[in-house]
Amino acid sequence: MDSLTRESVASALGAHPWAQSILVVPETGSTNTALKQMAAHGAPSGTVLIADRQTSGRGRLGRSFDSPAGMGLYLSLLLRPEIDAAAIPHATLRAGLAAADAVEAIAGVRPGIKWPNDLVMQRQKLCGILAETGMGAGSRIDWLVIGIGINCNQMEADFPPELREMATSLRRCGYPIERTALAAELIRQLTALQADLADPSRYLPRYAASCITLHQDVQLLQGGTATPAYALGIAPDGGLMVQLRDGTKQVVGSGEVSVRGLYGYVK
Ligand code: BTN
Protein backbone atom coordinates (compact mmCIF):
# COMPACT_ATOMS: atom_id res chain seq x y z
CA MET A 1 0.00 0.00 0.00
CA ASP A 2 1.46 3.40 -0.92
CA SER A 3 1.70 5.78 2.02
CA LEU A 4 0.87 9.48 1.84
CA THR A 5 2.89 11.90 3.94
CA ARG A 6 3.37 15.64 3.91
CA GLU A 7 7.09 15.17 3.24
CA SER A 8 6.60 12.79 0.31
CA VAL A 9 4.01 15.01 -1.39
CA ALA A 10 6.07 18.19 -0.84
CA SER A 11 9.20 16.48 -2.13
CA ALA A 12 7.38 15.15 -5.24
CA LEU A 13 6.03 18.65 -5.83
CA GLY A 14 9.45 20.31 -5.59
CA ALA A 15 9.70 24.11 -5.64
CA HIS A 16 6.12 25.32 -5.70
CA PRO A 17 4.42 28.22 -3.93
CA TRP A 18 2.05 25.86 -2.11
CA ALA A 19 4.66 23.22 -1.13
CA GLN A 20 4.94 24.55 2.43
CA SER A 21 1.19 24.75 2.99
CA ILE A 22 0.38 21.07 2.45
CA LEU A 23 -1.16 19.16 5.36
CA VAL A 24 -1.60 15.39 5.31
CA VAL A 25 -3.69 13.73 8.04
CA PRO A 26 -4.47 10.04 8.57
CA GLU A 27 -8.16 10.70 9.07
CA THR A 28 -10.74 13.44 9.10
CA GLY A 29 -14.50 13.67 8.64
CA SER A 30 -14.23 15.57 5.38
CA THR A 31 -11.21 17.47 4.05
CA ASN A 32 -13.63 20.08 2.64
CA THR A 33 -15.32 20.59 6.01
CA ALA A 34 -11.98 20.84 7.86
CA LEU A 35 -10.52 23.25 5.28
CA LYS A 36 -13.65 25.42 5.36
CA GLN A 37 -13.15 25.75 9.12
CA MET A 38 -9.50 26.66 8.54
CA ALA A 39 -10.58 29.22 5.93
CA ALA A 40 -12.91 30.82 8.45
CA HIS A 41 -9.93 31.14 10.82
CA GLY A 42 -7.79 32.87 8.21
CA ALA A 43 -5.82 30.03 6.54
CA PRO A 44 -3.98 31.40 3.50
CA SER A 45 -4.76 30.83 -0.15
CA GLY A 46 -2.89 27.76 -1.39
CA THR A 47 -3.49 25.64 1.74
CA VAL A 48 -3.91 21.98 0.75
CA LEU A 49 -5.41 19.34 3.03
CA ILE A 50 -5.09 15.64 2.18
CA ALA A 51 -6.51 12.77 4.24
CA ASP A 52 -5.74 9.07 3.95
CA ARG A 53 -9.32 8.38 5.03
CA GLN A 54 -12.53 10.39 5.37
CA THR A 55 -15.21 9.21 7.76
CA SER A 56 -17.90 11.51 6.30
CA GLY A 57 -16.67 12.28 2.78
CA ARG A 58 -19.16 14.57 1.06
CA GLY A 59 -20.29 14.77 -2.56
CA ARG A 60 -22.35 17.16 -4.66
CA LEU A 61 -26.08 17.56 -4.20
CA GLY A 62 -25.87 16.35 -0.56
CA ARG A 63 -24.50 12.91 -1.45
CA SER A 64 -21.73 11.09 0.43
CA PHE A 65 -18.35 10.09 -0.99
CA ASP A 66 -16.99 6.70 0.07
CA SER A 67 -13.42 7.35 1.30
CA PRO A 68 -11.75 4.25 2.80
CA ALA A 69 -8.15 4.35 4.10
CA GLY A 70 -5.37 3.80 1.58
CA MET A 71 -7.73 3.62 -1.38
CA GLY A 72 -8.17 7.10 -2.74
CA LEU A 73 -6.70 10.55 -2.99
CA TYR A 74 -8.91 12.85 -0.91
CA LEU A 75 -7.58 16.38 -1.39
CA SER A 76 -8.98 19.85 -0.77
CA LEU A 77 -7.43 23.15 -1.86
CA LEU A 78 -8.24 26.56 -0.37
CA LEU A 79 -8.05 29.58 -2.68
CA ARG A 80 -8.97 33.20 -2.11
CA PRO A 81 -9.47 34.38 -5.69
CA GLU A 82 -10.77 37.87 -6.36
CA ILE A 83 -13.76 36.74 -8.36
CA ASP A 84 -17.47 37.31 -8.46
CA ALA A 85 -19.87 34.57 -7.36
CA ALA A 86 -20.93 34.18 -11.02
CA ALA A 87 -17.53 32.59 -11.73
CA ILE A 88 -18.02 29.78 -9.18
CA PRO A 89 -19.24 27.15 -11.70
CA HIS A 90 -15.95 27.57 -13.52
CA ALA A 91 -14.07 26.45 -10.38
CA THR A 92 -15.83 23.09 -10.57
CA LEU A 93 -15.30 22.61 -14.30
CA ARG A 94 -11.69 23.79 -14.23
CA ALA A 95 -10.91 21.47 -11.31
CA GLY A 96 -12.31 18.56 -13.33
CA LEU A 97 -9.96 19.42 -16.16
CA ALA A 98 -7.01 19.66 -13.73
CA ALA A 99 -7.87 16.23 -12.32
CA ALA A 100 -8.12 14.72 -15.83
CA ASP A 101 -4.75 16.25 -16.75
CA ALA A 102 -3.17 14.94 -13.52
CA VAL A 103 -4.49 11.40 -14.07
CA GLU A 104 -3.25 11.43 -17.65
CA ALA A 105 0.21 12.67 -16.58
CA ILE A 106 0.64 10.01 -13.88
CA ALA A 107 -1.38 7.02 -15.12
CA GLY A 108 -0.85 7.54 -18.85
CA VAL A 109 -4.55 7.27 -19.60
CA ARG A 110 -7.02 10.12 -20.06
CA PRO A 111 -10.38 9.93 -18.30
CA GLY A 112 -13.43 11.60 -19.79
CA ILE A 113 -15.26 14.38 -17.95
CA LYS A 114 -18.97 13.92 -17.32
CA TRP A 115 -20.39 17.45 -17.02
CA PRO A 116 -19.90 19.21 -14.73
CA ASN A 117 -16.92 17.39 -13.27
CA ASP A 118 -17.06 13.66 -12.58
CA LEU A 119 -14.14 11.85 -14.17
CA VAL A 120 -15.17 8.70 -15.97
CA MET A 121 -13.12 5.71 -17.02
CA GLN A 122 -14.45 2.59 -18.71
CA ARG A 123 -17.94 4.10 -18.29
CA GLN A 124 -17.67 4.20 -14.50
CA LYS A 125 -17.00 7.04 -12.06
CA LEU A 126 -13.34 7.52 -11.15
CA CYS A 127 -13.40 10.89 -9.43
CA GLY A 128 -15.80 13.42 -7.96
CA ILE A 129 -15.35 17.09 -7.17
CA LEU A 130 -17.08 19.33 -4.63
CA ALA A 131 -16.42 23.08 -4.75
CA GLU A 132 -17.70 25.22 -1.89
CA THR A 133 -17.46 28.95 -1.26
CA GLY A 134 -17.80 31.52 1.48
CA MET A 135 -19.00 34.95 0.47
CA GLY A 136 -17.19 38.20 1.19
CA ALA A 137 -18.40 41.74 0.61
CA GLY A 138 -21.12 42.20 -2.02
CA SER A 139 -21.04 39.46 -4.64
CA ARG A 140 -17.30 38.77 -4.19
CA ILE A 141 -16.21 35.49 -2.71
CA ASP A 142 -14.03 35.30 0.41
CA TRP A 143 -12.80 31.73 0.01
CA LEU A 144 -13.15 28.81 -2.34
CA VAL A 145 -12.54 25.21 -1.25
CA ILE A 146 -12.17 22.68 -4.04
CA GLY A 147 -12.37 19.06 -2.90
CA ILE A 148 -11.29 16.27 -5.20
CA GLY A 149 -11.68 12.55 -4.55
CA ILE A 150 -9.94 10.17 -6.96
CA ASN A 151 -10.43 6.42 -6.57
CA CYS A 152 -6.95 4.90 -6.86
CA ASN A 153 -6.53 1.48 -5.29
CA GLN A 154 -9.99 -0.08 -4.91
CA MET A 155 -10.78 -3.39 -6.53
CA GLU A 156 -14.43 -4.30 -7.08
CA ALA A 157 -14.92 -5.82 -3.60
CA ASP A 158 -13.54 -2.66 -1.94
CA PHE A 159 -16.55 -0.63 -3.08
CA PRO A 160 -19.84 -0.87 -1.17
CA PRO A 161 -22.20 -3.19 -3.11
CA GLU A 162 -24.37 -0.29 -4.27
CA LEU A 163 -21.36 1.43 -5.92
CA ARG A 164 -19.77 -1.61 -7.61
CA GLU A 165 -21.60 -1.08 -10.91
CA MET A 166 -21.00 2.65 -11.18
CA ALA A 167 -17.62 3.30 -9.51
CA THR A 168 -14.12 2.35 -10.56
CA SER A 169 -10.52 3.11 -9.61
CA LEU A 170 -7.28 3.51 -11.50
CA ARG A 171 -6.11 0.11 -10.22
CA ARG A 172 -9.38 -1.57 -11.15
CA CYS A 173 -8.98 -0.17 -14.68
CA GLY A 174 -5.44 -1.57 -14.92
CA TYR A 175 -3.52 1.63 -14.12
CA PRO A 176 -1.94 1.34 -10.63
CA ILE A 177 -0.27 4.58 -9.47
CA GLU A 178 1.39 6.05 -6.38
CA ARG A 179 -1.01 8.43 -4.65
CA THR A 180 1.93 10.68 -3.70
CA ALA A 181 2.82 11.28 -7.35
CA LEU A 182 -0.82 11.87 -8.24
CA ALA A 183 -1.27 14.32 -5.34
CA ALA A 184 1.77 16.36 -6.40
CA GLU A 185 0.66 16.43 -10.05
CA LEU A 186 -2.87 17.39 -9.08
CA ILE A 187 -1.57 20.33 -7.03
CA ARG A 188 0.59 21.34 -10.02
CA GLN A 189 -2.40 21.17 -12.38
CA LEU A 190 -4.58 23.18 -10.01
CA THR A 191 -2.10 26.06 -10.04
CA ALA A 192 -3.57 27.53 -13.25
CA LEU A 193 -7.12 27.39 -11.92
CA GLN A 194 -7.18 30.83 -10.32
CA ALA A 195 -6.07 32.63 -13.49
CA ASP A 196 -8.54 30.64 -15.56
CA LEU A 197 -11.44 31.67 -13.31
CA ALA A 198 -10.75 35.26 -14.30
CA ASP A 199 -10.72 34.33 -18.00
CA PRO A 200 -12.62 31.06 -18.64
CA SER A 201 -11.94 31.24 -22.38
CA ARG A 202 -8.43 30.04 -21.45
CA TYR A 203 -9.68 26.59 -20.52
CA LEU A 204 -13.21 26.05 -21.90
CA PRO A 205 -12.16 24.68 -25.33
CA ARG A 206 -9.94 22.05 -23.67
CA TYR A 207 -12.68 21.22 -21.20
CA ALA A 208 -15.24 20.76 -23.98
CA ALA A 209 -12.83 18.47 -25.86
CA SER A 210 -12.69 16.16 -22.81
CA CYS A 211 -16.39 16.34 -21.94
CA ILE A 212 -18.08 13.04 -22.78
CA THR A 213 -21.55 14.43 -22.02
CA LEU A 214 -21.55 16.50 -25.21
CA HIS A 215 -23.25 15.41 -28.44
CA GLN A 216 -25.25 12.75 -26.57
CA ASP A 217 -28.83 12.17 -25.52
CA VAL A 218 -29.10 12.93 -21.80
CA GLN A 219 -31.72 13.08 -19.11
CA LEU A 220 -32.04 16.19 -16.96
CA LEU A 221 -32.93 15.03 -13.46
CA GLN A 222 -34.60 17.63 -11.28
CA GLY A 223 -36.97 17.22 -8.37
CA GLY A 224 -37.97 13.66 -9.26
CA THR A 225 -38.60 14.30 -12.95
CA ALA A 226 -36.41 13.23 -15.86
CA THR A 227 -36.51 15.38 -18.98
CA PRO A 228 -34.92 13.98 -22.14
CA ALA A 229 -32.61 16.36 -23.96
CA TYR A 230 -29.60 16.49 -26.27
CA ALA A 231 -26.33 18.01 -24.99
CA LEU A 232 -25.16 20.65 -27.47
CA GLY A 233 -22.19 22.31 -25.79
CA ILE A 234 -20.79 24.23 -22.84
CA ALA A 235 -22.12 27.78 -22.36
CA PRO A 236 -19.72 30.64 -21.58
CA ASP A 237 -20.95 30.56 -17.95
CA GLY A 238 -20.03 26.86 -17.61
CA GLY A 239 -23.63 25.63 -17.91
CA LEU A 240 -24.68 22.79 -20.19
CA MET A 241 -26.44 23.90 -23.38
CA VAL A 242 -29.19 21.43 -24.21
CA GLN A 243 -31.98 21.04 -26.75
CA LEU A 244 -35.26 19.66 -25.47
CA ARG A 245 -37.48 17.31 -27.52
CA ASP A 246 -39.71 20.26 -28.55
CA GLY A 247 -36.68 21.99 -30.07
CA THR A 248 -36.30 24.55 -27.27
CA LYS A 249 -32.71 25.30 -26.33
CA GLN A 250 -31.71 26.14 -22.78
CA VAL A 251 -28.68 26.32 -20.51
CA VAL A 252 -28.82 24.29 -17.31
CA GLY A 253 -26.61 24.98 -14.28
CA SER A 254 -24.81 22.29 -12.30
CA GLY A 255 -26.61 23.22 -9.10
CA GLU A 256 -30.02 22.88 -10.73
CA VAL A 257 -29.97 19.54 -12.47
CA SER A 258 -28.13 16.28 -12.49
CA VAL A 259 -27.40 14.78 -15.88
CA ARG A 260 -27.55 11.11 -16.77
CA GLY A 261 -27.01 9.42 -20.06
CA LEU A 262 -30.05 7.52 -21.27
CA TYR A 263 -28.74 4.11 -20.23
CA GLY A 264 -27.34 4.55 -16.69
CA TYR A 265 -24.44 6.46 -15.17
CA VAL A 266 -22.78 7.53 -18.43
CA LYS A 267 -24.86 6.27 -21.36
C1 BTN B 1 -19.17 14.01 -5.89
O1 BTN B 1 -18.83 12.94 -6.41
O2 BTN B 1 -20.34 14.39 -5.86
C2 BTN B 1 -18.10 14.89 -5.29
C3 BTN B 1 -17.17 14.09 -4.42
C4 BTN B 1 -16.09 14.96 -3.80
C5 BTN B 1 -15.22 14.16 -2.88
C6 BTN B 1 -14.05 14.95 -2.36
S1 BTN B 1 -12.92 13.96 -1.47
C7 BTN B 1 -12.11 15.37 -0.88
C8 BTN B 1 -13.18 16.37 -0.55
N1 BTN B 1 -13.73 16.15 0.78
C9 BTN B 1 -15.02 15.83 0.75
O3 BTN B 1 -15.73 15.60 1.75
N2 BTN B 1 -15.46 15.78 -0.51
C10 BTN B 1 -14.40 16.11 -1.45
CSV table of C-alpha atoms and ligand atoms in Angstrom, one decimal:
chain,number,residue,atom,x,y,z
A,1,MET,CA,0.0,0.0,0.0
A,2,ASP,CA,1.5,3.4,-0.9
A,3,SER,CA,1.7,5.8,2.0
A,4,LEU,CA,0.9,9.5,1.8
A,5,THR,CA,2.9,11.9,3.9
A,6,ARG,CA,3.4,15.6,3.9
A,7,GLU,CA,7.1,15.2,3.2
A,8,SER,CA,6.6,12.8,0.3
A,9,VAL,CA,4.0,15.0,-1.4
A,10,ALA,CA,6.1,18.2,-0.8
A,11,SER,CA,9.2,16.5,-2.1
A,12,ALA,CA,7.4,15.1,-5.2
A,13,LEU,CA,6.0,18.7,-5.8
A,14,GLY,CA,9.4,20.3,-5.6
A,15,ALA,CA,9.7,24.1,-5.6
A,16,HIS,CA,6.1,25.3,-5.7
A,17,PRO,CA,4.4,28.2,-3.9
A,18,TRP,CA,2.0,25.9,-2.1
A,19,ALA,CA,4.7,23.2,-1.1
A,20,GLN,CA,4.9,24.5,2.4
A,21,SER,CA,1.2,24.8,3.0
A,22,ILE,CA,0.4,21.1,2.5
A,23,LEU,CA,-1.2,19.2,5.4
A,24,VAL,CA,-1.6,15.4,5.3
A,25,VAL,CA,-3.7,13.7,8.0
A,26,PRO,CA,-4.5,10.0,8.6
A,27,GLU,CA,-8.2,10.7,9.1
A,28,THR,CA,-10.7,13.4,9.1
A,29,GLY,CA,-14.5,13.7,8.6
A,30,SER,CA,-14.2,15.6,5.4
A,31,THR,CA,-11.2,17.5,4.1
A,32,ASN,CA,-13.6,20.1,2.6
A,33,THR,CA,-15.3,20.6,6.0
A,34,ALA,CA,-12.0,20.8,7.9
A,35,LEU,CA,-10.5,23.2,5.3
A,36,LYS,CA,-13.6,25.4,5.4
A,37,GLN,CA,-13.1,25.8,9.1
A,38,MET,CA,-9.5,26.7,8.5
A,39,ALA,CA,-10.6,29.2,5.9
A,40,ALA,CA,-12.9,30.8,8.5
A,41,HIS,CA,-9.9,31.1,10.8
A,42,GLY,CA,-7.8,32.9,8.2
A,43,ALA,CA,-5.8,30.0,6.5
A,44,PRO,CA,-4.0,31.4,3.5
A,45,SER,CA,-4.8,30.8,-0.2
A,46,GLY,CA,-2.9,27.8,-1.4
A,47,THR,CA,-3.5,25.6,1.7
A,48,VAL,CA,-3.9,22.0,0.8
A,49,LEU,CA,-5.4,19.3,3.0
A,50,ILE,CA,-5.1,15.6,2.2
A,51,ALA,CA,-6.5,12.8,4.2
A,52,ASP,CA,-5.7,9.1,4.0
A,53,ARG,CA,-9.3,8.4,5.0
A,54,GLN,CA,-12.5,10.4,5.4
A,55,THR,CA,-15.2,9.2,7.8
A,56,SER,CA,-17.9,11.5,6.3
A,57,GLY,CA,-16.7,12.3,2.8
A,58,ARG,CA,-19.2,14.6,1.1
A,59,GLY,CA,-20.3,14.8,-2.6
A,60,ARG,CA,-22.3,17.2,-4.7
A,61,LEU,CA,-26.1,17.6,-4.2
A,62,GLY,CA,-25.9,16.3,-0.6
A,63,ARG,CA,-24.5,12.9,-1.5
A,64,SER,CA,-21.7,11.1,0.4
A,65,PHE,CA,-18.3,10.1,-1.0
A,66,ASP,CA,-17.0,6.7,0.1
A,67,SER,CA,-13.4,7.4,1.3
A,68,PRO,CA,-11.7,4.3,2.8
A,69,ALA,CA,-8.2,4.3,4.1
A,70,GLY,CA,-5.4,3.8,1.6
A,71,MET,CA,-7.7,3.6,-1.4
A,72,GLY,CA,-8.2,7.1,-2.7
A,73,LEU,CA,-6.7,10.5,-3.0
A,74,TYR,CA,-8.9,12.9,-0.9
A,75,LEU,CA,-7.6,16.4,-1.4
A,76,SER,CA,-9.0,19.9,-0.8
A,77,LEU,CA,-7.4,23.2,-1.9
A,78,LEU,CA,-8.2,26.6,-0.4
A,79,LEU,CA,-8.1,29.6,-2.7
A,80,ARG,CA,-9.0,33.2,-2.1
A,81,PRO,CA,-9.5,34.4,-5.7
A,82,GLU,CA,-10.8,37.9,-6.4
A,83,ILE,CA,-13.8,36.7,-8.4
A,84,ASP,CA,-17.5,37.3,-8.5
A,85,ALA,CA,-19.9,34.6,-7.4
A,86,ALA,CA,-20.9,34.2,-11.0
A,87,ALA,CA,-17.5,32.6,-11.7
A,88,ILE,CA,-18.0,29.8,-9.2
A,89,PRO,CA,-19.2,27.2,-11.7
A,90,HIS,CA,-15.9,27.6,-13.5
A,91,ALA,CA,-14.1,26.4,-10.4
A,92,THR,CA,-15.8,23.1,-10.6
A,93,LEU,CA,-15.3,22.6,-14.3
A,94,ARG,CA,-11.7,23.8,-14.2
A,95,ALA,CA,-10.9,21.5,-11.3
A,96,GLY,CA,-12.3,18.6,-13.3
A,97,LEU,CA,-10.0,19.4,-16.2
A,98,ALA,CA,-7.0,19.7,-13.7
A,99,ALA,CA,-7.9,16.2,-12.3
A,100,ALA,CA,-8.1,14.7,-15.8
A,101,ASP,CA,-4.8,16.3,-16.7
A,102,ALA,CA,-3.2,14.9,-13.5
A,103,VAL,CA,-4.5,11.4,-14.1
A,104,GLU,CA,-3.2,11.4,-17.6
A,105,ALA,CA,0.2,12.7,-16.6
A,106,ILE,CA,0.6,10.0,-13.9
A,107,ALA,CA,-1.4,7.0,-15.1
A,108,GLY,CA,-0.8,7.5,-18.9
A,109,VAL,CA,-4.6,7.3,-19.6
A,110,ARG,CA,-7.0,10.1,-20.1
A,111,PRO,CA,-10.4,9.9,-18.3
A,112,GLY,CA,-13.4,11.6,-19.8
A,113,ILE,CA,-15.3,14.4,-17.9
A,114,LYS,CA,-19.0,13.9,-17.3
A,115,TRP,CA,-20.4,17.4,-17.0
A,116,PRO,CA,-19.9,19.2,-14.7
A,117,ASN,CA,-16.9,17.4,-13.3
A,118,ASP,CA,-17.1,13.7,-12.6
A,119,LEU,CA,-14.1,11.8,-14.2
A,120,VAL,CA,-15.2,8.7,-16.0
A,121,MET,CA,-13.1,5.7,-17.0
A,122,GLN,CA,-14.4,2.6,-18.7
A,123,ARG,CA,-17.9,4.1,-18.3
A,124,GLN,CA,-17.7,4.2,-14.5
A,125,LYS,CA,-17.0,7.0,-12.1
A,126,LEU,CA,-13.3,7.5,-11.2
A,127,CYS,CA,-13.4,10.9,-9.4
A,128,GLY,CA,-15.8,13.4,-8.0
A,129,ILE,CA,-15.4,17.1,-7.2
A,130,LEU,CA,-17.1,19.3,-4.6
A,131,ALA,CA,-16.4,23.1,-4.8
A,132,GLU,CA,-17.7,25.2,-1.9
A,133,THR,CA,-17.5,28.9,-1.3
A,134,GLY,CA,-17.8,31.5,1.5
A,135,MET,CA,-19.0,35.0,0.5
A,136,GLY,CA,-17.2,38.2,1.2
A,137,ALA,CA,-18.4,41.7,0.6
A,138,GLY,CA,-21.1,42.2,-2.0
A,139,SER,CA,-21.0,39.5,-4.6
A,140,ARG,CA,-17.3,38.8,-4.2
A,141,ILE,CA,-16.2,35.5,-2.7
A,142,ASP,CA,-14.0,35.3,0.4
A,143,TRP,CA,-12.8,31.7,0.0
A,144,LEU,CA,-13.1,28.8,-2.3
A,145,VAL,CA,-12.5,25.2,-1.3
A,146,ILE,CA,-12.2,22.7,-4.0
A,147,GLY,CA,-12.4,19.1,-2.9
A,148,ILE,CA,-11.3,16.3,-5.2
A,149,GLY,CA,-11.7,12.5,-4.5
A,150,ILE,CA,-9.9,10.2,-7.0
A,151,ASN,CA,-10.4,6.4,-6.6
A,152,CYS,CA,-6.9,4.9,-6.9
A,153,ASN,CA,-6.5,1.5,-5.3
A,154,GLN,CA,-10.0,-0.1,-4.9
A,155,MET,CA,-10.8,-3.4,-6.5
A,156,GLU,CA,-14.4,-4.3,-7.1
A,157,ALA,CA,-14.9,-5.8,-3.6
A,158,ASP,CA,-13.5,-2.7,-1.9
A,159,PHE,CA,-16.6,-0.6,-3.1
A,160,PRO,CA,-19.8,-0.9,-1.2
A,161,PRO,CA,-22.2,-3.2,-3.1
A,162,GLU,CA,-24.4,-0.3,-4.3
A,163,LEU,CA,-21.4,1.4,-5.9
A,164,ARG,CA,-19.8,-1.6,-7.6
A,165,GLU,CA,-21.6,-1.1,-10.9
A,166,MET,CA,-21.0,2.6,-11.2
A,167,ALA,CA,-17.6,3.3,-9.5
A,168,THR,CA,-14.1,2.3,-10.6
A,169,SER,CA,-10.5,3.1,-9.6
A,170,LEU,CA,-7.3,3.5,-11.5
A,171,ARG,CA,-6.1,0.1,-10.2
A,172,ARG,CA,-9.4,-1.6,-11.2
A,173,CYS,CA,-9.0,-0.2,-14.7
A,174,GLY,CA,-5.4,-1.6,-14.9
A,175,TYR,CA,-3.5,1.6,-14.1
A,176,PRO,CA,-1.9,1.3,-10.6
A,177,ILE,CA,-0.3,4.6,-9.5
A,178,GLU,CA,1.4,6.1,-6.4
A,179,ARG,CA,-1.0,8.4,-4.7
A,180,THR,CA,1.9,10.7,-3.7
A,181,ALA,CA,2.8,11.3,-7.4
A,182,LEU,CA,-0.8,11.9,-8.2
A,183,ALA,CA,-1.3,14.3,-5.3
A,184,ALA,CA,1.8,16.4,-6.4
A,185,GLU,CA,0.7,16.4,-10.0
A,186,LEU,CA,-2.9,17.4,-9.1
A,187,ILE,CA,-1.6,20.3,-7.0
A,188,ARG,CA,0.6,21.3,-10.0
A,189,GLN,CA,-2.4,21.2,-12.4
A,190,LEU,CA,-4.6,23.2,-10.0
A,191,THR,CA,-2.1,26.1,-10.0
A,192,ALA,CA,-3.6,27.5,-13.3
A,193,LEU,CA,-7.1,27.4,-11.9
A,194,GLN,CA,-7.2,30.8,-10.3
A,195,ALA,CA,-6.1,32.6,-13.5
A,196,ASP,CA,-8.5,30.6,-15.6
A,197,LEU,CA,-11.4,31.7,-13.3
A,198,ALA,CA,-10.7,35.3,-14.3
A,199,ASP,CA,-10.7,34.3,-18.0
A,200,PRO,CA,-12.6,31.1,-18.6
A,201,SER,CA,-11.9,31.2,-22.4
A,202,ARG,CA,-8.4,30.0,-21.5
A,203,TYR,CA,-9.7,26.6,-20.5
A,204,LEU,CA,-13.2,26.0,-21.9
A,205,PRO,CA,-12.2,24.7,-25.3
A,206,ARG,CA,-9.9,22.0,-23.7
A,207,TYR,CA,-12.7,21.2,-21.2
A,208,ALA,CA,-15.2,20.8,-24.0
A,209,ALA,CA,-12.8,18.5,-25.9
A,210,SER,CA,-12.7,16.2,-22.8
A,211,CYS,CA,-16.4,16.3,-21.9
A,212,ILE,CA,-18.1,13.0,-22.8
A,213,THR,CA,-21.6,14.4,-22.0
A,214,LEU,CA,-21.6,16.5,-25.2
A,215,HIS,CA,-23.2,15.4,-28.4
A,216,GLN,CA,-25.2,12.7,-26.6
A,217,ASP,CA,-28.8,12.2,-25.5
A,218,VAL,CA,-29.1,12.9,-21.8
A,219,GLN,CA,-31.7,13.1,-19.1
A,220,LEU,CA,-32.0,16.2,-17.0
A,221,LEU,CA,-32.9,15.0,-13.5
A,222,GLN,CA,-34.6,17.6,-11.3
A,223,GLY,CA,-37.0,17.2,-8.4
A,224,GLY,CA,-38.0,13.7,-9.3
A,225,THR,CA,-38.6,14.3,-13.0
A,226,ALA,CA,-36.4,13.2,-15.9
A,227,THR,CA,-36.5,15.4,-19.0
A,228,PRO,CA,-34.9,14.0,-22.1
A,229,ALA,CA,-32.6,16.4,-24.0
A,230,TYR,CA,-29.6,16.5,-26.3
A,231,ALA,CA,-26.3,18.0,-25.0
A,232,LEU,CA,-25.2,20.6,-27.5
A,233,GLY,CA,-22.2,22.3,-25.8
A,234,ILE,CA,-20.8,24.2,-22.8
A,235,ALA,CA,-22.1,27.8,-22.4
A,236,PRO,CA,-19.7,30.6,-21.6
A,237,ASP,CA,-21.0,30.6,-17.9
A,238,GLY,CA,-20.0,26.9,-17.6
A,239,GLY,CA,-23.6,25.6,-17.9
A,240,LEU,CA,-24.7,22.8,-20.2
A,241,MET,CA,-26.4,23.9,-23.4
A,242,VAL,CA,-29.2,21.4,-24.2
A,243,GLN,CA,-32.0,21.0,-26.7
A,244,LEU,CA,-35.3,19.7,-25.5
A,245,ARG,CA,-37.5,17.3,-27.5
A,246,ASP,CA,-39.7,20.3,-28.6
A,247,GLY,CA,-36.7,22.0,-30.1
A,248,THR,CA,-36.3,24.6,-27.3
A,249,LYS,CA,-32.7,25.3,-26.3
A,250,GLN,CA,-31.7,26.1,-22.8
A,251,VAL,CA,-28.7,26.3,-20.5
A,252,VAL,CA,-28.8,24.3,-17.3
A,253,GLY,CA,-26.6,25.0,-14.3
A,254,SER,CA,-24.8,22.3,-12.3
A,255,GLY,CA,-26.6,23.2,-9.1
A,256,GLU,CA,-30.0,22.9,-10.7
A,257,VAL,CA,-30.0,19.5,-12.5
A,258,SER,CA,-28.1,16.3,-12.5
A,259,VAL,CA,-27.4,14.8,-15.9
A,260,ARG,CA,-27.6,11.1,-16.8
A,261,GLY,CA,-27.0,9.4,-20.1
A,262,LEU,CA,-30.0,7.5,-21.3
A,263,TYR,CA,-28.7,4.1,-20.2
A,264,GLY,CA,-27.3,4.6,-16.7
A,265,TYR,CA,-24.4,6.5,-15.2
A,266,VAL,CA,-22.8,7.5,-18.4
A,267,LYS,CA,-24.9,6.3,-21.4
B,1,BTN,C1,-19.2,14.0,-5.9
B,1,BTN,O1,-18.8,12.9,-6.4
B,1,BTN,O2,-20.3,14.4,-5.9
B,1,BTN,C2,-18.1,14.9,-5.3
B,1,BTN,C3,-17.2,14.1,-4.4
B,1,BTN,C4,-16.1,15.0,-3.8
B,1,BTN,C5,-15.2,14.2,-2.9
B,1,BTN,C6,-14.1,14.9,-2.4
B,1,BTN,S1,-12.9,14.0,-1.5
B,1,BTN,C7,-12.1,15.4,-0.9
B,1,BTN,C8,-13.2,16.4,-0.5
B,1,BTN,N1,-13.7,16.2,0.8
B,1,BTN,C9,-15.0,15.8,0.7
B,1,BTN,O3,-15.7,15.6,1.8
B,1,BTN,N2,-15.5,15.8,-0.5
B,1,BTN,C10,-14.4,16.1,-1.4
